[in-house]
Short mmCIF file of C-alpha atoms in Angstrom, two decimals:
data_model
loop_
_atom_site.label_atom_id
_atom_site.label_comp_id
_atom_site.label_asym_id
_atom_site.label_seq_id
_atom_site.Cartn_x
_atom_site.Cartn_y
_atom_site.Cartn_z
CA GLN A 27 106.86 116.39 142.09
CA VAL A 28 110.32 115.89 143.59
CA GLN A 29 111.25 113.16 146.01
CA LEU A 30 114.21 113.73 148.31
CA VAL A 31 115.91 111.01 150.33
CA GLU A 32 118.63 111.83 152.84
CA SER A 33 121.27 109.41 154.06
CA GLY A 34 124.58 109.43 155.88
CA GLY A 35 123.51 110.38 159.37
CA GLY A 36 124.76 108.55 162.41
CA LEU A 37 126.61 108.68 165.68
CA VAL A 38 129.98 110.42 165.80
CA GLN A 39 132.30 111.76 168.46
CA ALA A 40 132.94 115.47 168.85
CA GLY A 41 135.59 116.59 166.41
CA GLY A 42 134.61 113.94 163.90
CA SER A 43 133.12 114.19 160.44
CA LEU A 44 130.11 112.98 158.52
CA ARG A 45 128.88 113.43 154.98
CA LEU A 46 125.18 113.63 154.39
CA SER A 47 123.70 112.91 150.97
CA CYS A 48 120.34 113.83 149.54
CA ALA A 49 119.23 112.03 146.39
CA ALA A 50 116.52 113.63 144.30
CA SER A 51 114.16 112.08 141.82
CA GLY A 52 111.39 113.52 139.74
CA ARG A 53 111.72 116.90 138.09
CA THR A 54 114.97 118.35 136.82
CA PHE A 55 117.28 118.56 139.81
CA SER A 56 119.35 121.39 138.41
CA SER A 57 116.31 123.70 138.34
CA PHE A 58 116.18 123.82 142.14
CA VAL A 59 118.12 125.69 144.75
CA MET A 60 118.94 123.15 147.42
CA GLY A 61 119.20 123.68 151.14
CA TRP A 62 120.01 121.80 154.31
CA PHE A 63 118.12 122.49 157.51
CA ARG A 64 118.19 120.94 160.93
CA GLN A 65 115.72 120.59 163.74
CA ALA A 66 115.62 118.95 167.14
CA PRO A 67 112.38 117.96 168.91
CA GLY A 68 110.81 121.01 170.48
CA LYS A 69 113.12 123.42 168.67
CA GLU A 70 112.61 125.61 165.65
CA ARG A 71 113.90 124.52 162.29
CA GLU A 72 117.27 126.10 161.53
CA PHE A 73 118.85 126.89 158.18
CA VAL A 74 122.26 125.27 157.78
CA ALA A 75 123.44 125.77 154.19
CA GLY A 76 122.18 126.49 150.68
CA ILE A 77 123.54 126.06 147.18
CA SER A 78 122.56 127.61 143.88
CA TRP A 79 121.25 125.79 140.84
CA SER A 80 124.69 125.33 139.27
CA GLY A 81 126.56 124.97 142.54
CA GLY A 82 128.50 128.16 141.92
CA SER A 83 127.14 129.95 144.97
CA THR A 84 126.78 128.76 148.53
CA TYR A 85 125.61 130.27 151.79
CA TYR A 86 126.02 129.09 155.37
CA ALA A 87 124.63 129.76 158.78
CA ASP A 88 127.20 131.43 161.01
CA SER A 89 127.08 128.46 163.38
CA VAL A 90 128.49 126.10 160.74
CA LYS A 91 130.60 128.39 158.58
CA GLY A 92 134.09 127.02 158.14
CA ARG A 93 133.07 123.56 159.38
CA PHE A 94 130.37 122.45 156.93
CA THR A 95 130.51 122.37 153.14
CA ILE A 96 127.54 122.02 150.82
CA SER A 97 128.00 120.74 147.30
CA ARG A 98 125.93 119.21 144.55
CA ASP A 99 126.36 116.89 141.60
CA ASN A 100 123.64 117.63 139.08
CA ALA A 101 124.61 114.62 136.99
CA LYS A 102 123.83 112.39 139.97
CA ASN A 103 120.84 114.43 141.20
CA THR A 104 122.47 114.62 144.62
CA VAL A 105 123.34 117.32 147.11
CA TYR A 106 125.86 116.75 149.90
CA LEU A 107 126.67 118.25 153.26
CA ARG A 108 130.17 117.57 154.48
CA MET A 109 130.30 118.21 158.23
CA SER A 110 133.64 118.48 160.01
CA SER A 111 134.75 119.45 163.50
CA LEU A 112 131.37 118.32 164.75
CA ARG A 113 130.15 119.51 168.13
CA PRO A 114 127.49 118.11 170.46
CA GLU A 115 125.32 121.11 169.62
CA ASP A 116 125.22 119.92 166.01
CA THR A 117 123.06 117.01 167.16
CA ASP A 118 119.79 117.27 165.24
CA ASP A 119 117.68 115.76 162.52
CA TYR A 120 118.98 117.07 159.20
CA TYR A 121 116.70 117.70 156.25
CA CYS A 122 117.37 118.60 152.65
CA ALA A 123 114.93 120.75 150.73
CA ALA A 124 114.38 121.96 147.18
CA ASP A 125 113.33 125.47 146.19
CA ARG A 126 112.08 126.33 142.69
CA ARG A 127 112.49 130.10 142.95
CA GLY A 128 115.53 130.53 145.18
CA SER A 129 114.28 133.88 146.44
CA SER A 130 115.30 133.36 150.06
CA TRP A 131 117.58 130.48 150.80
CA THR A 132 117.37 130.71 154.58
CA ARG A 133 113.60 130.63 154.89
CA GLY A 134 112.23 127.12 155.15
CA ASN A 135 108.77 128.26 154.08
CA GLU A 136 110.19 129.13 150.64
CA TYR A 137 111.15 125.53 149.91
CA ASN A 138 108.75 123.37 147.94
CA TYR A 139 109.93 119.85 148.72
CA TRP A 140 111.46 118.19 151.76
CA GLY A 141 113.10 114.91 152.56
CA GLN A 142 112.26 112.75 155.55
CA GLY A 143 115.41 113.64 157.46
CA THR A 144 118.46 111.84 158.76
CA GLN A 145 119.58 111.87 162.37
CA VAL A 146 122.98 113.13 163.44
CA THR A 147 124.18 112.58 167.00
CA VAL A 148 127.46 114.02 168.21
CA THR A 149 128.79 112.75 171.54
CA SER A 150 131.23 114.61 173.73
#
């Protein structure tokens, strides 16, 4: 079992930055591919970014490429999402997730564990 707890969400003006954190407990953190997803009420869940077990490989949705950076610290059992140049359309609940197999980073159904989410609101 893996428990994931996100933090760092909040209210920010367009053009601003936030850093989300996701702390993991339970099984060995470094054995999981980690991903960030986002979802607004009534909308489908959207892949944002993923990172490999060691952190050596990353992948981003086109909508955030060049603005968001995913990273991880396996010693601290934590994955981060640095969000810059935020836009109102980035407003969502953001979730981190852990995937044992890492076969398809963008597919939420492939992930085994999810956090409870943290809310990000970007005002214009």
